[in-house]
mmCIF file of C-alpha atoms in Angstrom:
data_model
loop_
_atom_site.group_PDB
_atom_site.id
_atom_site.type_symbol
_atom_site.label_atom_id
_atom_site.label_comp_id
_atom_site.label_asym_id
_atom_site.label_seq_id
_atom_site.Cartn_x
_atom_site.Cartn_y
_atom_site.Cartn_z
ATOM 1 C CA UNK D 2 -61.653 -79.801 -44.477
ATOM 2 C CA UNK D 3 -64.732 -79.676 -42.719
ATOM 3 C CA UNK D 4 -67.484 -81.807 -43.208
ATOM 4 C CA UNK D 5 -71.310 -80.978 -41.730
ATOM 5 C CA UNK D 6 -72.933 -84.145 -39.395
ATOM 6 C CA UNK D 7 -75.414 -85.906 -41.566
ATOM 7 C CA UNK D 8 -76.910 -86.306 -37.824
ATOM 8 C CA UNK D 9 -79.648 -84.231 -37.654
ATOM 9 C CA UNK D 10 -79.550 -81.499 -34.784
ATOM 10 C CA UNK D 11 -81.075 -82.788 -30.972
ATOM 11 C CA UNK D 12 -83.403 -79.450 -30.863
ATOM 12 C CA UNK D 13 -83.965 -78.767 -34.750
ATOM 13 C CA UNK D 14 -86.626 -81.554 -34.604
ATOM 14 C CA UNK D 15 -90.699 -81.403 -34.959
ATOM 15 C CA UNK D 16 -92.399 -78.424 -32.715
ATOM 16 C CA UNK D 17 -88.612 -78.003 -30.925
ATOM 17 C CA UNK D 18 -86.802 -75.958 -33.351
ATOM 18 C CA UNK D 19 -86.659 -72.473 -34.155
ATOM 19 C CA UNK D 20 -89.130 -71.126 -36.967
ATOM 20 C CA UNK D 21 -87.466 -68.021 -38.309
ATOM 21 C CA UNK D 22 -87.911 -67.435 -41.619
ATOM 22 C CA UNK D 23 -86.400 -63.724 -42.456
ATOM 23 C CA UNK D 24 -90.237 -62.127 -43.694
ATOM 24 C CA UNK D 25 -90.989 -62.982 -40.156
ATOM 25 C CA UNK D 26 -88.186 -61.615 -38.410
ATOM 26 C CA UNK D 27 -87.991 -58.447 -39.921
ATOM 27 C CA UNK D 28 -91.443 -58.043 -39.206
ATOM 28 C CA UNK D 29 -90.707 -58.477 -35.332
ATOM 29 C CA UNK D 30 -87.493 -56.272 -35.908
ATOM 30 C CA UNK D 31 -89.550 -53.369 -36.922
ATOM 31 C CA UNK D 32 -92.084 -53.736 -34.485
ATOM 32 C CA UNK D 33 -89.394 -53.831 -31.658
ATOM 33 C CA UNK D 34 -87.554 -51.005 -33.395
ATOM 34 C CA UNK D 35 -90.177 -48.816 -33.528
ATOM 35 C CA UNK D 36 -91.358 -49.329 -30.380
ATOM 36 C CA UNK D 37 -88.157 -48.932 -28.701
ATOM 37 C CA UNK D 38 -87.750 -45.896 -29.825
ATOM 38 C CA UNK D 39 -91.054 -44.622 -27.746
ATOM 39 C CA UNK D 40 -90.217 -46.479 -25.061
ATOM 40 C CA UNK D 41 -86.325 -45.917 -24.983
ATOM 41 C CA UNK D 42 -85.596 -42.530 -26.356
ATOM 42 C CA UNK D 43 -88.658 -40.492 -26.384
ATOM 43 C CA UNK D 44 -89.869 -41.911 -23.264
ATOM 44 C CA UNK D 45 -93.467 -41.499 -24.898
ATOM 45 C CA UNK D 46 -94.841 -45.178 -23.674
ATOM 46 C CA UNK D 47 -94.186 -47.210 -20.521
ATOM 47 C CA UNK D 48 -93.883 -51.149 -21.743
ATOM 48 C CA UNK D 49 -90.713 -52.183 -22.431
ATOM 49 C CA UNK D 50 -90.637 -53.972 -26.104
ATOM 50 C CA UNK D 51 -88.745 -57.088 -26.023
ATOM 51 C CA UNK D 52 -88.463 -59.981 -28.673
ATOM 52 C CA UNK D 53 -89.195 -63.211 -27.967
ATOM 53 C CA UNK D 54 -88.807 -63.272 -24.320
ATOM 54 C CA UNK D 55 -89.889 -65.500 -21.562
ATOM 55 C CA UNK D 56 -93.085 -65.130 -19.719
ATOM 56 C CA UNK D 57 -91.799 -66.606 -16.714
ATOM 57 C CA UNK D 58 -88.096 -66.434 -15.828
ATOM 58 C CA UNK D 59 -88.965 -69.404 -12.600
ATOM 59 C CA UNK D 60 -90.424 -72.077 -15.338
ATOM 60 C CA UNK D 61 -90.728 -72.821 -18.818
ATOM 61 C CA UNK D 62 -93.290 -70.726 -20.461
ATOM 62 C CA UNK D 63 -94.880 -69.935 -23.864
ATOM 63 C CA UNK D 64 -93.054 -67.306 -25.991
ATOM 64 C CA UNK D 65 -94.559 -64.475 -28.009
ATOM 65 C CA UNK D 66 -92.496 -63.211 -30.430
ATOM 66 C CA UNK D 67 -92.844 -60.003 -28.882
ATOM 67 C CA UNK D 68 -93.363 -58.866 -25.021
ATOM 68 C CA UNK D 69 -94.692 -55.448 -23.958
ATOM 69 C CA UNK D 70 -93.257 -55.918 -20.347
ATOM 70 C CA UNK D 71 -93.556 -53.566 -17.383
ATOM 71 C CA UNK D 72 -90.640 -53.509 -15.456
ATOM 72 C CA UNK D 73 -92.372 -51.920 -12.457
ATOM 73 C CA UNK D 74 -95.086 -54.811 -11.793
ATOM 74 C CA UNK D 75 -93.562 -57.934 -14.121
ATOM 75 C CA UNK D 76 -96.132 -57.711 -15.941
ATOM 76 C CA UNK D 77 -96.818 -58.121 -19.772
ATOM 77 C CA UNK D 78 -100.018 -56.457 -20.461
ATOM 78 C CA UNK D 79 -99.366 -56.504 -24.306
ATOM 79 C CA UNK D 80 -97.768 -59.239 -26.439
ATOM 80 C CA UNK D 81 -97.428 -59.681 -30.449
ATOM 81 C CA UNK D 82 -97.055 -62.344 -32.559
ATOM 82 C CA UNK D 83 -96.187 -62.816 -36.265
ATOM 83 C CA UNK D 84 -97.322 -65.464 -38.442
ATOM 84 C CA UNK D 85 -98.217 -66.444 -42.259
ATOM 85 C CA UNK D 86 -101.337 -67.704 -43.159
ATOM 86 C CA UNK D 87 -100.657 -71.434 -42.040
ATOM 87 C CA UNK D 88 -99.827 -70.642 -38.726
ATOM 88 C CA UNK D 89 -102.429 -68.163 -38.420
ATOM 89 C CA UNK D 90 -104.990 -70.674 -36.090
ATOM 90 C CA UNK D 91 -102.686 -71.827 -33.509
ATOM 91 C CA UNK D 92 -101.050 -68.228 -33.066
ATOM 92 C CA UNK D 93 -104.456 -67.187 -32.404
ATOM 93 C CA UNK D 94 -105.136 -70.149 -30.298
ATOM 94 C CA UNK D 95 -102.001 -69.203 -28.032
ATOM 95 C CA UNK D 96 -102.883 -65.310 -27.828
ATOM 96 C CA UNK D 97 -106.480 -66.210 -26.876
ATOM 97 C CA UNK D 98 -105.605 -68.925 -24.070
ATOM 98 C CA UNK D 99 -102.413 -66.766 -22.863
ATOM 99 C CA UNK D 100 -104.661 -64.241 -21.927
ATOM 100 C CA UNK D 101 -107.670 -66.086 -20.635
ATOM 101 C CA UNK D 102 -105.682 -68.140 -18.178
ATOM 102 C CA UNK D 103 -104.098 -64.745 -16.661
ATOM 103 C CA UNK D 104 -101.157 -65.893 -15.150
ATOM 104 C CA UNK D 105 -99.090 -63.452 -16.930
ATOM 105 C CA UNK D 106 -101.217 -59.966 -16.617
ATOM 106 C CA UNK D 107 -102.325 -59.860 -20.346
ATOM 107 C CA UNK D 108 -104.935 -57.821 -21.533
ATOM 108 C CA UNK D 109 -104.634 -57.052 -25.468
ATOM 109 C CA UNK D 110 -102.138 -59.962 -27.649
ATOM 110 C CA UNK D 111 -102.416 -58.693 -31.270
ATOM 111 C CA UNK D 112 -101.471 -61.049 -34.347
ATOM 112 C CA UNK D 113 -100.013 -59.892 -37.370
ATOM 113 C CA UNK D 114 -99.919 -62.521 -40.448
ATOM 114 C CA UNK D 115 -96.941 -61.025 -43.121
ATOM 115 C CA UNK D 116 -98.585 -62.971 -46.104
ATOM 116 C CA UNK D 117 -102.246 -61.320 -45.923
ATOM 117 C CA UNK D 118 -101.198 -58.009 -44.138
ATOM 118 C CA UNK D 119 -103.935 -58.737 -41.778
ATOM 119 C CA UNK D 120 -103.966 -57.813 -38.164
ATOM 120 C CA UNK D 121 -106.210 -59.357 -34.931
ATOM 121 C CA UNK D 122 -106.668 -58.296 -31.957
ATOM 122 C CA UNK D 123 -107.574 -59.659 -28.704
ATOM 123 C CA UNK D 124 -108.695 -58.761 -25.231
ATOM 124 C CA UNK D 125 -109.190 -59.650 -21.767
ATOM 125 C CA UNK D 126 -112.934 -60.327 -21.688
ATOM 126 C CA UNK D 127 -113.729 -60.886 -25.422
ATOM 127 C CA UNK D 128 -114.888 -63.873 -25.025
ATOM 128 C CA UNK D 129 -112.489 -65.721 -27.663
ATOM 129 C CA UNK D 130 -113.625 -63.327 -30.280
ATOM 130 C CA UNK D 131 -111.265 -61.619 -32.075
ATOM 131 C CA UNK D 132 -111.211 -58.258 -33.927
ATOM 132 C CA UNK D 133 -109.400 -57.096 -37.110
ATOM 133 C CA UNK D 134 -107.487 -54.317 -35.758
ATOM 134 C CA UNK D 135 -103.704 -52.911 -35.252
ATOM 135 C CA UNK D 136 -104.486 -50.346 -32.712
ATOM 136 C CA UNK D 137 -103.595 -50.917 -29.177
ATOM 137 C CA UNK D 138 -106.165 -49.261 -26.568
ATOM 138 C CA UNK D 139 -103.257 -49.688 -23.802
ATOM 139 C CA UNK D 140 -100.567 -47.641 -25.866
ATOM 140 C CA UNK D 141 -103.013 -45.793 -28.122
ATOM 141 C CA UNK D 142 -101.514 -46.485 -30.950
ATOM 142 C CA UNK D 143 -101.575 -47.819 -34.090
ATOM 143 C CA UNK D 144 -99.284 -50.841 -34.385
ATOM 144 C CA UNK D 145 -99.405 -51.149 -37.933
ATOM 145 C CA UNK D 146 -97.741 -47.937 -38.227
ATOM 146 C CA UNK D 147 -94.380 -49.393 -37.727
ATOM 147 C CA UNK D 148 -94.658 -51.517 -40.987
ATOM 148 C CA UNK D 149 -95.612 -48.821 -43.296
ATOM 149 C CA UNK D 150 -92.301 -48.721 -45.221
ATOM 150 C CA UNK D 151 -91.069 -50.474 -48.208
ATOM 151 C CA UNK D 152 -87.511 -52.175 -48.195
#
């Protein structure tokens, strides 16, 4: 019979585990579904969507739940994250000082909290100010549009 280790797990600890609750992973599943299909199959935009993937492959890096990569320059001109309310401040935090230290080529990092509904946006050159908006200037699109659908 097996019995679970009441040891508790070396990287399941404060600020080193994974936080993955299912609200917030479906929410980056649709998101990456959606646009995969305009990036894989109708061709229709050129950043590759890709979940929760490095920044920098040569160091350790800060992770966005989702990457808008272009596999032409390295770049990541676009990245997403998801959060609920309580989380809401330091995922804005991270999307505004991602982008203003430019090390990675981002120019618009977008927030999406699953609790409220509510979208932000940010930009290169905004100044730390962000916007209540879904709709990417880059892809010209509206990300929200990916969420519109009931379970």
């Amino acid at each position: 019979m097996y019995f679970p280790s009441t040891n508790p797990l070396p990287l399941v600890q404060e600020d080193q585990g994974v936080w993955a609750p299912v609200e917030h992973q479906r929410i980056i599943a649709r998101l990456t579904v959606g646009l995969g299909v305009l990036f894989y199959r109708e061709k229709t935009i050129d950043l590759e969507p890709l979940p929760e993937t490095m920044l920098d492959e040569g160091k350790a890096s800060l992770v966005p739940d989702i990457s808008l990569r272009d596999a032409k320059t390295a770049q990541t001109p676009i990245i997403i994250e998801v959060c609920h309310t309580n989380g809401r401040k330091g995922d804005l935090h991270k999307i505004i000082q991602l982008i203003d230290q430019d090390f990675y080529g981002i120019l618009e990092g977008f927030l999406y909290d699953y609790r409220t509904h509510e979208w932000f946006r940010y930009r290169k050159g905004d100044g730390g100010l962000t916007e209540p908006s879904s709709f990417s200037e880059i892809l010209q699109l509206d990300l929200n549009s990916f969420l519109s659908y009931e379970l």
